[in-house]
Amino acid sequence: MRKLQSENSALSSDNKILKDKLNRCNLHVMSLEHKLAESNRERDKALSYLDGKISESDTKHLCQSETTEWEQRIVKLKKRLDSLKTENMTLERELALQQKCGDAVTGHGPRVLSGYQLEVTTLKDDLNHAKKLLRASEADCERLGRERSEAAAQVVKLNEAKALLQQQLDDSASGSVAEKQLCALKVRLQITEDRLFQERANRAGKLSEVEEKLLAENARLKVIEKVLRKQKDHLCEKIARYTNMRKKAWHVNTGDLCSQKSDRDSACLDICDACDWKTTTLDEMNQEKEELDKVTKEQIHSLVHRKFDTVCQIKNLEDKNAAIQGENDALQTMLNTLVSKGPNPSSQRPQCSCDIGNGTLSTFVSQLFSDTVLNCL
C-alpha cells in the first residue's frame, strides 16, 4: 500500500513535473509559434523588400538603358545639328553673296533697260532720218521727172527748129560754114563733156558719203547689238544661279531651319520672279530691236536701190540735156551765121552735093553725140 502510495505520489509528482514541462513546452511552442509568425512576417517583409529592390533595379536598368539610348540619340542629334549649322552658315554666306549679286543685277537691270530704251530712241531717230532722206530722194525724183518732161518739150521744140534750120541749110549752107560749125560743135561738146563728168563726180561723191554714213551706222548698231547680247547672256547665267540656289533652299526640310529660312526663301523667290520679269522684258525689247533693225535694213536697201536708180536717171537726163544743149548751141550758131550772112540765091550748087554734105554733117554730129554719151555712161 505504501508502495502504491509512494508510486502514486511519485507518479503524481512526475505528473506535475510533466505538466510543468508540458506547460513550459506549450509556452515554448507558443513563443516559437509567435517567433515563427514574426519570422514569417519578417520573411514576407524581406521578400516584399527584395521584390521592390528587384523591381527597382529592373527599372533602374531599364532607365539606364533608355538613358544611354537617349544619350546616344542626343549625341547623334548634336552631330546632325552641328552639320545643319555648318550647312546653314554656308547657305547664309551663299545667300548673302547671291543677295549681293541680286543687288548688282537689280542695279544693272535699269541700266540695261535704259540702254535698250536709248538704242530704241536712236533707232527711231535713224529711221526718221532715213525717212527724211527717202522723202528728199522722192522729191528729187519728182523734180527730175519734171525736168525730164520739160527737156522732152524742149527736145520737141529743138527738133522743129533743127528741121527748119536743116531746110535752110539745104538751101544756103556752104562747105566752109559747115566746117566752122563742126569745130564749134566739137569745142562745145568737149566743154559739155567735162562739165558732165565734174557734176557726175560731185553727185557720186555725195551719194557715196551718204552710203558710207549709213554703213557706218549699221556697223555701230551691230556692235551695240553684240554688247547687249553679251550682257543678256551674263544676266541669264546669274538668273540660272538664282534658280539653283532657290532649289537648294527649297529642299532643306528641317523644322526649325525651314521656319528660319522661310523668309529667305520668299525673298529669293521674289528676287527670282523679278529676274524672270526682267528677262521677259529684255526678250521683248530684243524682239522690238530686231524688228526695228529689220525695218531699218529694208529701208536702207530700198534707199540704196532708189539711189542707184536716181543716179542712172540723172546720168541719162544729163546726157540728154548735154546733147540737146550742144545741138541747140550748134543750131543757134548756125542760125546766127545764116542771119548775119543772109540768103545767097546766086549760089547754084547741085542738089546732090548739098544733100551729101548735109547728110555727112548730120552723121558726124550724131556720131559725136553717141560717143559722148557712151563715154559718160
PDB file of N, CA and C in Angstrom, residues 234-320:
ATOM      1  N   HIS A 234      25.055  87.120-119.804  1.00  0.00           N
ATOM      2  CA  HIS A 234      25.562  87.191-118.427  1.00  0.00           C
ATOM      3  C   HIS A 234      24.413  87.256-117.426  1.00  0.00           C
ATOM      4  N   LEU A 235      23.381  88.021-117.755  1.00  0.00           N
ATOM      5  CA  LEU A 235      22.220  88.116-116.876  1.00  0.00           C
ATOM      6  C   LEU A 235      21.472  86.794-116.797  1.00  0.00           C
ATOM      7  N   CYS A 236      21.392  86.054-117.902  1.00  0.00           N
ATOM      8  CA  CYS A 236      20.741  84.734-117.883  1.00  0.00           C
ATOM      9  C   CYS A 236      21.519  83.747-117.014  1.00  0.00           C
ATOM     10  N   GLU A 237      22.853  83.807-117.059  1.00  0.00           N
ATOM     11  CA  GLU A 237      23.653  82.946-116.185  1.00  0.00           C
ATOM     12  C   GLU A 237      23.394  83.263-114.715  1.00  0.00           C
ATOM     13  N   LYS A 238      23.316  84.537-114.369  1.00  0.00           N
ATOM     14  CA  LYS A 238      23.018  84.906-112.982  1.00  0.00           C
ATOM     15  C   LYS A 238      21.635  84.416-112.569  1.00  0.00           C
ATOM     16  N   ILE A 239      20.680  84.499-113.484  1.00  0.00           N
ATOM     17  CA  ILE A 239      19.327  84.033-113.167  1.00  0.00           C
ATOM     18  C   ILE A 239      19.317  82.523-112.973  1.00  0.00           C
ATOM     19  N   ALA A 240      20.098  81.782-113.772  1.00  0.00           N
ATOM     20  CA  ALA A 240      20.192  80.330-113.587  1.00  0.00           C
ATOM     21  C   ALA A 240      20.790  79.989-112.225  1.00  0.00           C
ATOM     22  N   ARG A 241      21.815  80.760-111.816  1.00  0.00           N
ATOM     23  CA  ARG A 241      22.372  80.528-110.479  1.00  0.00           C
ATOM     24  C   ARG A 241      21.352  80.832-109.390  1.00  0.00           C
ATOM     25  N   TYR A 242      20.538  81.856-109.613  1.00  0.00           N
ATOM     26  CA  TYR A 242      19.479  82.150-108.649  1.00  0.00           C
ATOM     27  C   TYR A 242      18.499  80.984-108.526  1.00  0.00           C
ATOM     28  N   THR A 243      18.114  80.414-109.650  1.00  0.00           N
ATOM     29  CA  THR A 243      17.173  79.289-109.608  1.00  0.00           C
ATOM     30  C   THR A 243      17.778  78.083-108.896  1.00  0.00           C
ATOM     31  N   ASN A 244      19.070  77.819-109.126  1.00  0.00           N
ATOM     32  CA  ASN A 244      19.717  76.706-108.413  1.00  0.00           C
ATOM     33  C   ASN A 244      19.742  76.951-106.908  1.00  0.00           C
ATOM     34  N   MET A 245      20.056  78.171-106.501  1.00  0.00           N
ATOM     35  CA  MET A 245      20.038  78.496-105.075  1.00  0.00           C
ATOM     36  C   MET A 245      18.643  78.372-104.490  1.00  0.00           C
ATOM     37  N   ARG A 246      17.644  78.736-105.257  1.00  0.00           N
ATOM     38  CA  ARG A 246      16.272  78.593-104.769  1.00  0.00           C
ATOM     39  C   ARG A 246      15.904  77.128-104.586  1.00  0.00           C
ATOM     40  N   LYS A 247      16.337  76.267-105.514  1.00  0.00           N
ATOM     41  CA  LYS A 247      16.060  74.836-105.361  1.00  0.00           C
ATOM     42  C   LYS A 247      16.763  74.260-104.140  1.00  0.00           C
ATOM     43  N   LYS A 248      18.032  74.667-103.929  1.00  0.00           N
ATOM     44  CA  LYS A 248      18.745  74.179-102.749  1.00  0.00           C
ATOM     45  C   LYS A 248      18.059  74.626-101.466  1.00  0.00           C
ATOM     46  N   ALA A 249      17.669  75.882-101.408  1.00  0.00           N
ATOM     47  CA  ALA A 249      17.000  76.373-100.202  1.00  0.00           C
ATOM     48  C   ALA A 249      15.639  75.719-100.005  1.00  0.00           C
ATOM     49  N   TRP A 250      14.999  75.357-101.107  1.00  0.00           N
ATOM     50  CA  TRP A 250      13.680  74.734-101.011  1.00  0.00           C
ATOM     51  C   TRP A 250      13.756  73.305-100.499  1.00  0.00           C
ATOM     52  N   HIS A 251      14.846  72.572-100.805  1.00  0.00           N
ATOM     53  CA  HIS A 251      14.966  71.169-100.416  1.00  0.00           C
ATOM     54  C   HIS A 251      15.416  70.967 -98.974  1.00  0.00           C
ATOM     55  N   VAL A 252      15.760  72.016 -98.259  1.00  0.00           N
ATOM     56  CA  VAL A 252      16.111  71.873 -96.833  1.00  0.00           C
ATOM     57  C   VAL A 252      14.813  71.712 -96.055  1.00  0.00           C
ATOM     58  N   ASN A 253      14.593  70.503 -95.409  1.00  0.00           N
ATOM     59  CA  ASN A 253      13.291  70.168 -94.836  1.00  0.00           C
ATOM     60  C   ASN A 253      13.344  69.932 -93.333  1.00  0.00           C
ATOM     61  N   THR A 254      14.152  70.663 -92.577  1.00  0.00           N
ATOM     62  CA  THR A 254      14.125  70.576 -91.122  1.00  0.00           C
ATOM     63  C   THR A 254      13.204  71.649 -90.578  1.00  0.00           C
ATOM     64  N   GLY A 255      12.593  71.330 -89.387  1.00  0.00           N
ATOM     65  CA  GLY A 255      11.537  72.195 -88.862  1.00  0.00           C
ATOM     66  C   GLY A 255      12.008  73.588 -88.535  1.00  0.00           C
ATOM     67  N   ASP A 256      13.012  73.685 -87.637  1.00  0.00           N
ATOM     68  CA  ASP A 256      13.484  74.998 -87.197  1.00  0.00           C
ATOM     69  C   ASP A 256      14.139  75.759 -88.334  1.00  0.00           C
ATOM     70  N   LEU A 257      14.967  75.016 -89.121  1.00  0.00           N
ATOM     71  CA  LEU A 257      15.663  75.683 -90.221  1.00  0.00           C
ATOM     72  C   LEU A 257      14.691  76.146 -91.286  1.00  0.00           C
ATOM     73  N   CYS A 258      13.650  75.316 -91.539  1.00  0.00           N
ATOM     74  CA  CYS A 258      12.650  75.732 -92.530  1.00  0.00           C
ATOM     75  C   CYS A 258      11.904  76.972 -92.047  1.00  0.00           C
ATOM     76  N   SER A 259      11.573  76.990 -90.729  1.00  0.00           N
ATOM     77  CA  SER A 259      10.890  78.173 -90.200  1.00  0.00           C
ATOM     78  C   SER A 259      11.784  79.398 -90.248  1.00  0.00           C
ATOM     79  N   GLN A 260      13.108  79.191 -90.028  1.00  0.00           N
ATOM     80  CA  GLN A 260      14.023  80.325 -90.091  1.00  0.00           C
ATOM     81  C   GLN A 260      14.272  80.766 -91.521  1.00  0.00           C
ATOM     82  N   LYS A 261      14.237  79.809 -92.460  1.00  0.00           N
ATOM     83  CA  LYS A 261      14.593  80.134 -93.840  1.00  0.00           C
ATOM     84  C   LYS A 261      13.392  80.465 -94.708  1.00  0.00           C
ATOM     85  N   SER A 262      12.192  80.417 -94.135  1.00  0.00           N
ATOM     86  CA  SER A 262      11.016  80.694 -94.961  1.00  0.00           C
ATOM     87  C   SER A 262      11.058  82.115 -95.517  1.00  0.00           C
ATOM     88  N   ASP A 263      11.468  83.062 -94.643  1.00  0.00           N
ATOM     89  CA  ASP A 263      11.584  84.452 -95.105  1.00  0.00           C
ATOM     90  C   ASP A 263      12.639  84.590 -96.192  1.00  0.00           C
ATOM     91  N   ARG A 264      13.775  83.898 -96.000  1.00  0.00           N
ATOM     92  CA  ARG A 264      14.841  83.977 -97.011  1.00  0.00           C
ATOM     93  C   ARG A 264      14.390  83.343 -98.324  1.00  0.00           C
ATOM     94  N   ASP A 265      13.677  82.208 -98.216  1.00  0.00           N
ATOM     95  CA  ASP A 265      13.181  81.564 -99.437  1.00  0.00           C
ATOM     96  C   ASP A 265      12.192  82.468-100.157  1.00  0.00           C
ATOM     97  N   SER A 266      11.306  83.107 -99.380  1.00  0.00           N
ATOM     98  CA  SER A 266      10.357  84.020-100.017  1.00  0.00           C
ATOM     99  C   SER A 266      11.085  85.186-100.681  1.00  0.00           C
ATOM    100  N   ALA A 267      12.147  85.691 -99.998  1.00  0.00           N
ATOM    101  CA  ALA A 267      12.936  86.778-100.607  1.00  0.00           C
ATOM    102  C   ALA A 267      13.617  86.308-101.889  1.00  0.00           C
ATOM    103  N   CYS A 268      14.178  85.076-101.840  1.00  0.00           N
ATOM    104  CA  CYS A 268      14.814  84.522-103.052  1.00  0.00           C
ATOM    105  C   CYS A 268      13.802  84.342-104.172  1.00  0.00           C
ATOM    106  N   LEU A 269      12.586  83.869-103.801  1.00  0.00           N
ATOM    107  CA  LEU A 269      11.551  83.701-104.819  1.00  0.00           C
ATOM    108  C   LEU A 269      11.154  85.045-105.420  1.00  0.00           C
ATOM    109  N   ASP A 270      11.046  86.075-104.571  1.00  0.00           N
ATOM    110  CA  ASP A 270      10.726  87.406-105.101  1.00  0.00           C
ATOM    111  C   ASP A 270      11.816  87.901-106.042  1.00  0.00           C
ATOM    112  N   ILE A 271      13.082  87.685-105.635  1.00  0.00           N
ATOM    113  CA  ILE A 271      14.199  88.116-106.489  1.00  0.00           C
ATOM    114  C   ILE A 271      14.173  87.367-107.821  1.00  0.00           C
ATOM    115  N   CYS A 272      13.908  86.049-107.754  1.00  0.00           N
ATOM    116  CA  CYS A 272      13.869  85.249-108.992  1.00  0.00           C
ATOM    117  C   CYS A 272      12.706  85.667-109.879  1.00  0.00           C
ATOM    118  N   ASP A 273      11.543  85.975-109.261  1.00  0.00           N
ATOM    119  CA  ASP A 273      10.414  86.451-110.058  1.00  0.00           C
ATOM    120  C   ASP A 273      10.744  87.779-110.733  1.00  0.00           C
ATOM    121  N   ALA A 274      11.403  88.663-109.976  1.00  0.00           N
ATOM    122  CA  ALA A 274      11.806  89.946-110.575  1.00  0.00           C
ATOM    123  C   ALA A 274      12.783  89.733-111.728  1.00  0.00           C
ATOM    124  N   CYS A 275      13.723  88.786-111.531  1.00  0.00           N
ATOM    125  CA  CYS A 275      14.686  88.490-112.608  1.00  0.00           C
ATOM    126  C   CYS A 275      13.984  87.888-113.825  1.00  0.00           C
ATOM    127  N   ASP A 276      12.976  87.006-113.589  1.00  0.00           N
ATOM    128  CA  ASP A 276      12.220  86.443-114.708  1.00  0.00           C
ATOM    129  C   ASP A 276      11.480  87.536-115.463  1.00  0.00           C
ATOM    130  N   TRP A 277      10.876  88.474-114.709  1.00  0.00           N
ATOM    131  CA  TRP A 277      10.168  89.571-115.368  1.00  0.00           C
ATOM    132  C   TRP A 277      11.123  90.419-116.192  1.00  0.00           C
ATOM    133  N   LYS A 278      12.307  90.685-115.617  1.00  0.00           N
ATOM    134  CA  LYS A 278      13.294  91.467-116.361  1.00  0.00           C
ATOM    135  C   LYS A 278      13.761  90.719-117.600  1.00  0.00           C
ATOM    136  N   THR A 279      13.883  89.382-117.468  1.00  0.00           N
ATOM    137  CA  THR A 279      14.299  88.586-118.629  1.00  0.00           C
ATOM    138  C   THR A 279      13.262  88.660-119.739  1.00  0.00           C
ATOM    139  N   THR A 280      11.976  88.515-119.364  1.00  0.00           N
ATOM    140  CA  THR A 280      10.924  88.622-120.378  1.00  0.00           C
ATOM    141  C   THR A 280      10.897  90.012-121.006  1.00  0.00           C
ATOM    142  N   THR A 281      11.104  91.037-120.163  1.00  0.00           N
ATOM    143  CA  THR A 281      11.139  92.405-120.696  1.00  0.00           C
ATOM    144  C   THR A 281      12.296  92.589-121.672  1.00  0.00           C
ATOM    145  N   LEU A 282      13.467  92.031-121.310  1.00  0.00           N
ATOM    146  CA  LEU A 282      14.626  92.130-122.201  1.00  0.00           C
ATOM    147  C   LEU A 282      14.386  91.371-123.503  1.00  0.00           C
ATOM    148  N   ASP A 283      13.716  90.199-123.413  1.00  0.00           N
ATOM    149  CA  ASP A 283      13.406  89.450-124.632  1.00  0.00           C
ATOM    150  C   ASP A 283      12.470  90.249-125.529  1.00  0.00           C
ATOM    151  N   GLU A 284      11.446  90.862-124.926  1.00  0.00           N
ATOM    152  CA  GLU A 284      10.532  91.678-125.728  1.00  0.00           C
ATOM    153  C   GLU A 284      11.261  92.852-126.380  1.00  0.00           C
ATOM    154  N   MET A 285      12.150  93.489-125.609  1.00  0.00           N
ATOM    155  CA  MET A 285      12.905  94.611-126.180  1.00  0.00           C
ATOM    156  C   MET A 285      13.865  94.144-127.263  1.00  0.00           C
ATOM    157  N   ASN A 286      14.428  92.925-127.095  1.00  0.00           N
ATOM    158  CA  ASN A 286      15.277  92.371-128.156  1.00  0.00           C
ATOM    159  C   ASN A 286      14.468  92.123-129.423  1.00  0.00           C
ATOM    160  N   GLN A 287      13.238  91.592-129.249  1.00  0.00           N
ATOM    161  CA  GLN A 287      12.392  91.377-130.420  1.00  0.00           C
ATOM    162  C   GLN A 287      12.064  92.699-131.109  1.00  0.00           C
ATOM    163  N   GLU A 288      11.723  93.730-130.297  1.00  0.00           N
ATOM    164  CA  GLU A 288      11.455  95.041-130.899  1.00  0.00           C
ATOM    165  C   GLU A 288      12.685  95.581-131.614  1.00  0.00           C
ATOM    166  N   LYS A 289      13.866  95.392-130.987  1.00  0.00           N
ATOM    167  CA  LYS A 289      15.103  95.873-131.607  1.00  0.00           C
ATOM    168  C   LYS A 289      15.369  95.136-132.922  1.00  0.00           C
ATOM    169  N   GLU A 290      15.138  93.796-132.926  1.00  0.00           N
ATOM    170  CA  GLU A 290      15.346  93.040-134.161  1.00  0.00           C
ATOM    171  C   GLU A 290      14.384  93.498-135.247  1.00  0.00           C
ATOM    172  N   GLU A 291      13.118  93.750-134.858  1.00  0.00           N
ATOM    173  CA  GLU A 291      12.161  94.239-135.850  1.00  0.00           C
ATOM    174  C   GLU A 291      12.581  95.606-136.396  1.00  0.00           C
ATOM    175  N   LEU A 292      13.022  96.493-135.487  1.00  0.00           N
ATOM    176  CA  LEU A 292      13.487  97.809-135.949  1.00  0.00           C
ATOM    177  C   LEU A 292      14.715  97.690-136.846  1.00  0.00           C
ATOM    178  N   ASP A 293      15.641  96.768-136.480  1.00  0.00           N
ATOM    179  CA  ASP A 293      16.812  96.554-137.333  1.00  0.00           C
ATOM    180  C   ASP A 293      16.403  96.048-138.706  1.00  0.00           C
ATOM    181  N   LYS A 294      15.424  95.120-138.713  1.00  0.00           N
ATOM    182  CA  LYS A 294      14.968  94.569-139.990  1.00  0.00           C
ATOM    183  C   LYS A 294      14.343  95.663-140.855  1.00  0.00           C
ATOM    184  N   VAL A 295      13.466  96.489-140.215  1.00  0.00           N
ATOM    185  CA  VAL A 295      12.826  97.577-140.964  1.00  0.00           C
ATOM    186  C   VAL A 295      13.870  98.571-141.471  1.00  0.00           C
ATOM    187  N   THR A 296      14.861  98.876-140.596  1.00  0.00           N
ATOM    188  CA  THR A 296      15.914  99.823-140.997  1.00  0.00           C
ATOM    189  C   THR A 296      16.736  99.277-142.161  1.00  0.00           C
ATOM    190  N   LYS A 297      17.075  97.965-142.090  1.00  0.00           N
ATOM    191  CA  LYS A 297      17.837  97.362-143.184  1.00  0.00           C
ATOM    192  C   LYS A 297      17.042  97.386-144.488  1.00  0.00           C
ATOM    193  N   GLU A 298      15.729  97.067-144.393  1.00  0.00           N
ATOM    194  CA  GLU A 298      14.907  97.100-145.599  1.00  0.00           C
ATOM    195  C   GLU A 298      14.841  98.511-146.184  1.00  0.00           C
ATOM    196  N   GLN A 299      14.675  99.509-145.296  1.00  0.00           N
ATOM    197  CA  GLN A 299      14.614 100.882-145.793  1.00  0.00           C
ATOM    198  C   GLN A 299      15.953 101.335-146.369  1.00  0.00           C
ATOM    199  N   ILE A 300      17.053 100.913-145.720  1.00  0.00           N
ATOM    200  CA  ILE A 300      18.374 101.263-146.262  1.00  0.00           C
ATOM    201  C   ILE A 300      18.569 100.614-147.635  1.00  0.00           C
ATOM    202  N   HIS A 301      18.142  99.336-147.746  1.00  0.00           N
ATOM    203  CA  HIS A 301      18.261  98.652-149.039  1.00  0.00           C
ATOM    204  C   HIS A 301      17.430  99.362-150.102  1.00  0.00           C
ATOM    205  N   SER A 302      16.185  99.748-149.727  1.00  0.00           N
ATOM    206  CA  SER A 302      15.347 100.451-150.698  1.00  0.00           C
ATOM    207  C   SER A 302      15.941 101.817-151.056  1.00  0.00           C
ATOM    208  N   LEU A 303      16.536 102.503-150.032  1.00  0.00           N
ATOM    209  CA  LEU A 303      17.163 103.797-150.314  1.00  0.00           C
ATOM    210  C   LEU A 303      18.354 103.656-151.259  1.00  0.00           C
ATOM    211  N   VAL A 304      19.180 102.623-151.008  1.00  0.00           N
ATOM    212  CA  VAL A 304      20.334 102.420-151.889  1.00  0.00           C
ATOM    213  C   VAL A 304      19.874 102.076-153.301  1.00  0.00           C
ATOM    214  N   HIS A 305      18.825 101.220-153.386  1.00  0.00           N
ATOM    215  CA  HIS A 305      18.305 100.855-154.705  1.00  0.00           C
ATOM    216  C   HIS A 305      17.764 102.092-155.421  1.00  0.00           C
ATOM    217  N   ARG A 306      17.000 102.901-154.688  1.00  0.00           N
ATOM    218  CA  ARG A 306      16.473 104.119-155.300  1.00  0.00           C
ATOM    219  C   ARG A 306      17.592 105.101-155.644  1.00  0.00           C
ATOM    220  N   LYS A 307      18.641 105.068-154.789  1.00  0.00           N
ATOM    221  CA  LYS A 307      19.772 105.959-155.075  1.00  0.00           C
ATOM    222  C   LYS A 307      20.395 105.621-156.423  1.00  0.00           C
ATOM    223  N   PHE A 308      20.644 104.304-156.642  1.00  0.00           N
ATOM    224  CA  PHE A 308      21.255 103.926-157.913  1.00  0.00           C
ATOM    225  C   PHE A 308      20.314 104.179-159.088  1.00  0.00           C
ATOM    226  N   ASP A 309      19.004 103.954-158.878  1.00  0.00           N
ATOM    227  CA  ASP A 309      18.055 104.277-159.943  1.00  0.00           C
ATOM    228  C   ASP A 309      18.070 105.774-160.247  1.00  0.00           C
ATOM    229  N   THR A 310      18.108 106.568-159.167  1.00  0.00           N
ATOM    230  CA  THR A 310      18.145 108.023-159.359  1.00  0.00           C
ATOM    231  C   THR A 310      19.428 108.460-160.061  1.00  0.00           C
ATOM    232  N   VAL A 311      20.555 107.822-159.672  1.00  0.00           N
ATOM    233  CA  VAL A 311      21.825 108.156-160.330  1.00  0.00           C
ATOM    234  C   VAL A 311      21.762 107.841-161.820  1.00  0.00           C
ATOM    235  N   CYS A 312      21.193 106.677-162.142  1.00  0.00           N
ATOM    236  CA  CYS A 312      21.064 106.319-163.569  1.00  0.00           C
ATOM    237  C   CYS A 312      20.170 107.311-164.306  1.00  0.00           C
ATOM    238  N   GLN A 313      19.027 107.659-163.657  1.00  0.00           N
ATOM    239  CA  GLN A 313      18.149 108.629-164.312  1.00  0.00           C
ATOM    240  C   GLN A 313      18.835 109.981-164.477  1.00  0.00           C
ATOM    241  N   ILE A 314      19.591 110.378-163.439  1.00  0.00           N
ATOM    242  CA  ILE A 314      20.302 111.665-163.529  1.00  0.00           C
ATOM    243  C   ILE A 314      21.324 111.639-164.659  1.00  0.00           C
ATOM    244  N   LYS A 315      22.050 110.506-164.753  1.00  0.00           N
ATOM    245  CA  LYS A 315      23.044 110.406-165.831  1.00  0.00           C
ATOM    246  C   LYS A 315      22.381 110.475-167.199  1.00  0.00           C
ATOM    247  N   ASN A 316      21.276 109.741-167.342  1.00  0.00           N
ATOM    248  CA  ASN A 316      20.591 109.762-168.637  1.00  0.00           C
ATOM    249  C   ASN A 316      20.072 111.156-168.972  1.00  0.00           C
ATOM    250  N   LEU A 317      19.460 111.794-167.961  1.00  0.00           N
ATOM    251  CA  LEU A 317      18.937 113.137-168.201  1.00  0.00           C
ATOM    252  C   LEU A 317      20.053 114.143-168.490  1.00  0.00           C
ATOM    253  N   GLU A 318      21.180 113.996-167.763  1.00  0.00           N
ATOM    254  CA  GLU A 318      22.297 114.913-168.014  1.00  0.00           C
ATOM    255  C   GLU A 318      22.867 114.709-169.411  1.00  0.00           C
ATOM    256  N   ASP A 319      22.974 113.427-169.807  1.00  0.00           N
ATOM    257  CA  ASP A 319      23.471 113.172-171.167  1.00  0.00           C
ATOM    258  C   ASP A 319      22.528 113.745-172.220  1.00  0.00           C
ATOM    259  N   LYS A 320      21.217 113.520-172.001  1.00  0.00           N
ATOM    260  CA  LYS A 320      20.259 114.056-172.972  1.00  0.00           C
ATOM    261  C   LYS A 320      20.279 115.587-172.968  1.00  0.00           C
TER     262      LYS A 320
END
